[in-house]
Amino acid sequence: MRPISLIAGLFGFWLVLTAGLGPWSVVLGLFLAGGIGVAAARLLADPGDRPLSAGELVGLTGYMFRLVGFILPAAWQVVRLVMHRRIDIDPVVIEHRTRLRRPFARVALANSITLTPGTHCVDLDGDQLTIHCLEPRFAEPIFEGILEERLARLLEPKS
Amino acid sequence: MLDWAVNLLSWFLLLTGGVFGVIGGLGLIRFPDFYSRLHGAGVTDTLCAICIVFGLALQSGISLLTLKLLLILLFLLFTAPTASHALARAAMVDEVEPLLDEQSESLASHRREPPSNI
C-alpha cells in the first residue's frame, strides 16, 4: 500500500510542477513516479507509527512556515559569524532527551533542529538527540523546548 | 506605482538571496572543520532559498507558478536537513571528530553503531 501512495504523491507533485496534462507529460510523470516509488519502497523501513492524517499534514505545513520565524534570526547570527574578521566560534556537542514519544514527531524535531543554522542534529537514537552547535547560545531554544511543545500539540494531542 | 514597488521588493529579495548564497559559500571555506562547515551551508539552504523563492513569487503574482515556487521551497525545507543530517551522521560513524570548545563533551562519547539493517 505504501509504495502506491508514494507513487500517487510523487505523481501529484509532478503534475503540479509541470502543470501539463499532455500525453507525454503524463506518461513521463507516471514512468518517473513509478520508478522512484518502486526503487524507494525497499528503503522505506516500517516506521512503527500510524500514518499522518490529512489534518496533521496541513498542520505540519503550517509548522514549517512558522519555523521560518525561528530560522531567520539563527541564520542571521551564523551570517554574522561568517562575516566576522576573525572566525571565533566555540562549537559544542550537546545531548538532549526529548519528551516526544511518537517516532514521526522525533524525526520532525531533529529535522527542525538541523534546518536551523547553528544547530545540527548528528544522531537520533530513541529519545536521545546528539546535537552539534556552533556556539552554546544556539542550543538555548532547544532546551527551552518551544519547538517540542508545538510538535507535541500538533502530533501528540493527547499527551 | 504598485508594480514599481513590487519589482523593487522582488529585486531586493533576489539580490539579498544571492548575497546570502555567497556568504553561505564563504562559510563553507572559512569555518574550520567539517561539522561547522555544514552550518555555513545551512545559510544557503535557508536564508538564501527563502529570499530567492519569495523574490520570484513576487514576480509571478498570484498564479500556479507561485504555488509551484512555494512547493519547491517546502521540498527544500524537507530535503535540506535530511541531506545534511546524512552527511553529519556518516562523518560521525566514520569517526570524524569535530573541533570543539574545551568544555564540550567529545562526539566520540556519543557515538553509537548504526543499526545493522541499514
Tab-separated table of C-alpha atoms in Angstrom:
chain	number	residue	atom	x	y	z
A	1	MET	CA	0.000	0.000	0.000
A	2	ARG	CA	2.756	2.427	0.942
A	3	PRO	CA	4.536	2.296	-2.462
A	4	ILE	CA	1.210	3.041	-4.170
A	5	SER	CA	0.517	6.094	-2.001
A	6	LEU	CA	4.135	7.195	-2.523
A	7	ILE	CA	3.775	6.889	-6.314
A	8	ALA	CA	0.444	8.765	-6.196
A	9	GLY	CA	2.018	11.564	-4.117
A	10	LEU	CA	5.030	11.833	-6.426
A	11	PHE	CA	2.813	11.869	-9.496
A	12	GLY	CA	0.625	14.609	-7.971
A	13	PHE	CA	3.761	16.642	-7.217
A	14	TRP	CA	4.911	16.133	-10.824
A	15	LEU	CA	1.541	17.294	-12.190
A	16	VAL	CA	1.623	20.494	-10.136
A	17	LEU	CA	5.214	21.246	-11.134
A	18	THR	CA	4.747	20.553	-14.850
A	19	ALA	CA	1.191	21.985	-14.887
A	20	GLY	CA	0.620	19.951	-18.014
A	21	LEU	CA	-1.837	17.204	-18.838
A	22	GLY	CA	-0.377	16.457	-22.281
A	23	PRO	CA	0.145	12.749	-23.048
A	24	TRP	CA	3.937	12.940	-22.871
A	25	SER	CA	3.877	14.809	-19.593
A	26	VAL	CA	1.521	12.234	-18.033
A	27	VAL	CA	3.415	9.214	-19.412
A	28	LEU	CA	6.798	10.579	-18.338
A	29	GLY	CA	5.385	11.527	-14.913
A	30	LEU	CA	3.912	8.058	-14.382
A	31	PHE	CA	7.175	6.446	-15.505
A	32	LEU	CA	9.319	8.565	-13.190
A	33	ALA	CA	6.953	8.432	-10.202
A	34	GLY	CA	6.587	4.660	-10.638
A	35	GLY	CA	10.350	4.133	-10.974
A	36	ILE	CA	11.198	6.240	-7.938
A	37	GLY	CA	8.335	4.729	-5.917
A	38	VAL	CA	9.436	1.151	-6.630
A	39	ALA	CA	13.134	1.953	-6.031
A	40	ALA	CA	12.354	3.756	-2.776
A	41	ALA	CA	9.862	1.186	-1.478
A	42	ARG	CA	12.540	-1.141	-0.106
A	43	LEU	CA	14.283	1.776	1.592
A	44	LEU	CA	11.139	2.731	3.472
A	45	ALA	CA	11.543	0.931	6.758
A	46	ASP	CA	8.419	0.372	8.798
A	47	PRO	CA	8.323	3.469	10.988
A	48	GLY	CA	6.341	1.714	13.695
A	49	ASP	CA	3.986	4.669	13.661
A	50	ARG	CA	0.493	5.384	12.412
A	51	PRO	CA	0.373	7.352	9.146
A	52	LEU	CA	-0.199	11.100	9.276
A	53	SER	CA	-3.780	12.266	8.987
A	54	ALA	CA	-4.702	14.986	6.484
A	55	GLY	CA	-5.166	17.464	9.354
A	56	GLU	CA	-1.713	16.674	10.744
A	57	LEU	CA	-0.186	17.106	7.273
A	58	VAL	CA	-1.765	20.550	6.905
A	59	GLY	CA	-0.663	21.416	10.457
A	60	LEU	CA	2.904	20.322	9.681
A	61	THR	CA	2.968	22.505	6.554
A	62	GLY	CA	1.898	25.449	8.701
A	63	TYR	CA	4.534	24.467	11.274
A	64	MET	CA	7.216	24.561	8.545
A	65	PHE	CA	6.315	28.131	7.659
A	66	ARG	CA	6.203	29.138	11.352
A	67	LEU	CA	9.611	27.511	11.759
A	68	VAL	CA	10.944	30.106	9.320
A	69	GLY	CA	10.455	32.621	12.151
A	70	PHE	CA	12.978	30.593	14.165
A	71	ILE	CA	15.353	30.030	11.291
A	72	LEU	CA	15.812	33.624	10.154
A	73	PRO	CA	17.321	35.054	13.389
A	74	ALA	CA	19.573	31.978	13.775
A	75	ALA	CA	20.719	32.221	10.152
A	76	TRP	CA	21.479	35.892	10.675
A	77	GLN	CA	23.667	35.000	13.693
A	78	VAL	CA	25.583	32.494	11.546
A	79	VAL	CA	25.977	35.095	8.776
A	80	ARG	CA	27.491	37.484	11.338
A	81	LEU	CA	29.911	34.769	12.483
A	82	VAL	CA	30.937	34.036	8.881
A	83	MET	CA	31.460	37.716	8.073
A	84	HIS	CA	33.457	38.473	11.222
A	85	ARG	CA	37.053	39.392	10.511
A	86	ARG	CA	38.304	36.503	12.643
A	87	ILE	CA	36.377	33.225	12.850
A	88	ASP	CA	35.706	32.991	16.571
A	89	ILE	CA	33.424	30.063	17.390
A	90	ASP	CA	33.138	27.659	20.346
A	91	PRO	CA	31.408	24.586	18.911
A	92	VAL	CA	29.879	22.194	21.436
A	93	VAL	CA	28.214	18.815	21.259
A	94	ILE	CA	25.139	18.512	23.442
A	95	GLU	CA	22.829	15.691	24.305
A	96	HIS	CA	19.098	16.343	24.564
A	97	ARG	CA	16.370	13.982	25.706
A	98	THR	CA	13.076	14.709	24.032
A	99	ARG	CA	9.746	14.109	25.733
A	100	LEU	CA	8.129	13.429	22.351
A	101	ARG	CA	7.088	9.785	22.082
A	102	ARG	CA	5.914	9.419	18.503
A	103	PRO	CA	8.752	8.483	16.093
A	104	PHE	CA	7.444	10.883	13.455
A	105	ALA	CA	7.418	13.768	15.946
A	106	ARG	CA	11.003	12.970	16.981
A	107	VAL	CA	12.159	12.980	13.357
A	108	ALA	CA	10.322	16.273	12.767
A	109	LEU	CA	12.099	17.762	15.796
A	110	ALA	CA	15.518	16.519	14.615
A	111	ASN	CA	14.840	17.941	11.138
A	112	SER	CA	13.769	21.290	12.597
A	113	ILE	CA	16.966	21.464	14.649
A	114	THR	CA	19.113	20.613	11.634
A	115	LEU	CA	17.279	23.140	9.457
A	116	THR	CA	18.030	25.912	11.954
A	117	PRO	CA	21.532	27.203	11.164
A	118	GLY	CA	23.874	26.957	14.134
A	119	THR	CA	22.446	23.656	15.379
A	120	HIS	CA	22.804	20.311	13.693
A	121	CYS	CA	21.278	17.033	14.824
A	122	VAL	CA	24.037	14.491	14.249
A	123	ASP	CA	22.236	11.493	15.694
A	124	LEU	CA	18.800	10.470	16.900
A	125	ASP	CA	18.612	7.304	18.965
A	126	GLY	CA	15.315	6.620	20.719
A	127	ASP	CA	14.529	9.782	22.653
A	128	GLN	CA	18.127	10.972	22.664
A	129	LEU	CA	19.381	13.621	20.223
A	130	THR	CA	23.073	14.358	19.733
A	131	ILE	CA	23.402	17.938	18.535
A	132	HIS	CA	26.405	19.869	17.243
A	133	CYS	CA	26.079	23.596	17.985
A	134	LEU	CA	28.248	26.314	16.511
A	135	GLU	CA	28.088	28.151	19.849
A	136	PRO	CA	26.422	27.205	23.153
A	137	ARG	CA	23.855	30.037	22.799
A	138	PHE	CA	22.380	28.349	19.704
A	139	ALA	CA	21.274	25.466	21.950
A	140	GLU	CA	19.095	27.645	24.204
A	141	PRO	CA	15.858	27.366	22.132
A	142	ILE	CA	16.295	23.568	22.149
A	143	PHE	CA	16.496	23.407	25.934
A	144	GLU	CA	13.573	25.835	26.241
A	145	GLY	CA	11.558	23.221	24.305
A	146	ILE	CA	9.466	25.649	22.228
A	147	LEU	CA	9.592	23.515	19.078
A	148	GLU	CA	8.962	20.360	21.076
A	149	GLU	CA	5.865	21.899	22.607
A	150	ARG	CA	4.488	22.889	19.189
A	151	LEU	CA	5.166	19.433	17.764
A	152	ALA	CA	3.574	17.774	20.792
A	153	ARG	CA	0.445	19.911	20.350
A	154	LEU	CA	0.340	19.062	16.657
A	155	LEU	CA	1.236	15.374	16.605
A	156	GLU	CA	0.571	14.121	20.129
A	157	PRO	CA	-2.621	15.942	21.118
A	158	LYS	CA	-3.440	13.579	23.992
A	159	SER	CA	-0.148	13.993	25.824
B	1	MET	CA	3.256	52.636	-8.873
B	2	LEU	CA	2.376	49.331	-7.215
B	3	ASP	CA	4.196	47.407	-9.956
B	4	TRP	CA	7.246	49.514	-9.357
B	5	ALA	CA	7.176	48.796	-5.597
B	6	VAL	CA	6.643	45.049	-6.140
B	7	ASN	CA	9.519	44.958	-8.636
B	8	LEU	CA	11.777	46.815	-6.244
B	9	LEU	CA	10.964	44.466	-3.349
B	10	SER	CA	11.347	41.446	-5.623
B	11	TRP	CA	14.772	42.551	-6.848
B	12	PHE	CA	15.828	43.378	-3.302
B	13	LEU	CA	14.883	39.846	-2.181
B	14	LEU	CA	16.604	38.236	-5.183
B	15	LEU	CA	19.799	40.205	-4.643
B	16	THR	CA	19.741	39.584	-0.875
B	17	GLY	CA	19.226	35.870	-1.522
B	18	GLY	CA	22.203	35.894	-3.900
B	19	VAL	CA	24.363	37.656	-1.305
B	20	PHE	CA	23.359	35.111	1.370
B	21	GLY	CA	24.247	32.322	-1.076
B	22	VAL	CA	27.732	33.757	-1.460
B	23	ILE	CA	28.035	34.181	2.330
B	24	GLY	CA	26.995	30.539	2.792
B	25	GLY	CA	29.745	29.533	0.367
B	26	LEU	CA	32.178	31.732	2.253
B	27	GLY	CA	31.159	29.957	5.474
B	28	LEU	CA	31.996	26.639	3.831
B	29	ILE	CA	35.519	27.910	3.188
B	30	ARG	CA	36.104	29.907	6.362
B	31	PHE	CA	34.780	27.571	9.087
B	32	PRO	CA	37.484	25.281	10.400
B	33	ASP	CA	36.070	21.744	10.341
B	34	PHE	CA	33.550	19.502	8.606
B	35	TYR	CA	30.707	19.908	11.129
B	36	SER	CA	30.904	23.693	11.418
B	37	ARG	CA	31.055	23.989	7.640
B	38	LEU	CA	27.675	22.290	7.489
B	39	HIS	CA	26.282	25.245	9.479
B	40	GLY	CA	27.674	27.588	6.817
B	41	ALA	CA	25.893	25.566	4.131
B	42	GLY	CA	22.717	25.846	6.244
B	43	VAL	CA	22.588	29.568	5.468
B	44	THR	CA	22.346	28.742	1.770
B	45	ASP	CA	19.591	26.186	2.437
B	46	THR	CA	17.505	28.628	4.432
B	47	LEU	CA	18.063	32.397	4.118
B	48	CYS	CA	19.226	32.244	0.501
B	49	ALA	CA	16.492	29.860	-0.682
B	50	ILE	CA	13.707	31.676	1.200
B	51	CYS	CA	14.711	35.113	-0.138
B	52	ILE	CA	15.051	33.887	-3.729
B	53	VAL	CA	11.757	31.951	-3.723
B	54	PHE	CA	9.814	34.889	-2.248
B	55	GLY	CA	11.538	37.261	-4.693
B	56	LEU	CA	10.430	35.050	-7.590
B	57	ALA	CA	6.930	34.637	-6.111
B	58	LEU	CA	6.539	38.424	-6.158
B	59	GLN	CA	7.397	38.372	-9.868
B	60	SER	CA	4.875	35.636	-10.643
B	61	GLY	CA	1.964	37.197	-8.722
B	62	ILE	CA	-0.982	35.055	-7.639
B	63	SER	CA	-0.775	32.130	-10.053
B	64	LEU	CA	0.007	28.445	-10.345
B	65	LEU	CA	3.646	29.452	-10.675
B	66	THR	CA	3.593	30.832	-7.120
B	67	LEU	CA	2.155	27.563	-5.830
B	68	LYS	CA	4.963	25.712	-7.615
B	69	LEU	CA	7.563	28.006	-6.069
B	70	LEU	CA	6.129	27.501	-2.570
B	71	LEU	CA	6.071	23.734	-3.153
B	72	ILE	CA	9.714	23.868	-4.212
B	73	LEU	CA	10.549	25.842	-1.050
B	74	LEU	CA	8.663	23.296	1.059
B	75	PHE	CA	10.521	20.494	-0.719
B	76	LEU	CA	13.845	22.219	0.010
B	77	LEU	CA	12.921	22.732	3.669
B	78	PHE	CA	12.214	18.985	3.960
B	79	THR	CA	15.180	17.649	1.996
B	80	ALA	CA	17.988	20.028	3.024
B	81	PRO	CA	18.108	18.911	6.693
B	82	THR	CA	17.767	15.266	5.663
B	83	ALA	CA	20.779	15.555	3.354
B	84	SER	CA	22.943	17.436	5.849
B	85	HIS	CA	21.956	15.043	8.646
B	86	ALA	CA	23.023	12.137	6.422
B	87	LEU	CA	26.381	13.852	5.842
B	88	ALA	CA	26.928	14.613	9.533
B	89	ARG	CA	25.931	11.129	10.655
B	90	ALA	CA	28.145	9.499	8.036
B	91	ALA	CA	31.038	11.624	9.320
B	92	MET	CA	30.285	10.652	12.918
B	93	VAL	CA	30.077	6.932	12.113
B	94	ASP	CA	33.328	7.289	10.167
B	95	GLU	CA	34.927	8.705	13.346
B	96	VAL	CA	35.488	12.248	12.028
B	97	GLU	CA	35.989	14.312	15.180
B	98	PRO	CA	34.812	17.931	15.294
B	99	LEU	CA	36.924	20.787	16.646
B	100	LEU	CA	35.164	21.571	19.908
B	101	ASP	CA	35.315	24.006	22.793
B	102	GLU	CA	37.474	22.630	25.643
B	103	GLN	CA	34.466	22.311	27.950
B	104	SER	CA	32.358	20.374	25.467
B	105	GLU	CA	31.976	16.619	25.617
B	106	SER	CA	33.579	14.827	22.677
B	107	LEU	CA	31.442	13.446	19.884
B	108	ALA	CA	33.108	10.061	20.327
B	109	SER	CA	31.416	9.655	23.715
B	110	HIS	CA	28.033	9.829	21.947
B	111	ARG	CA	28.926	7.590	19.028
B	112	ARG	CA	26.717	4.556	18.519
B	113	GLU	CA	26.959	1.882	15.913
B	114	PRO	CA	24.450	2.240	13.068
B	115	PRO	CA	21.672	-0.382	13.080
B	116	SER	CA	22.674	-3.464	11.121
B	117	ASN	CA	19.537	-3.423	8.923
B	118	ILE	CA	20.581	-0.251	7.028
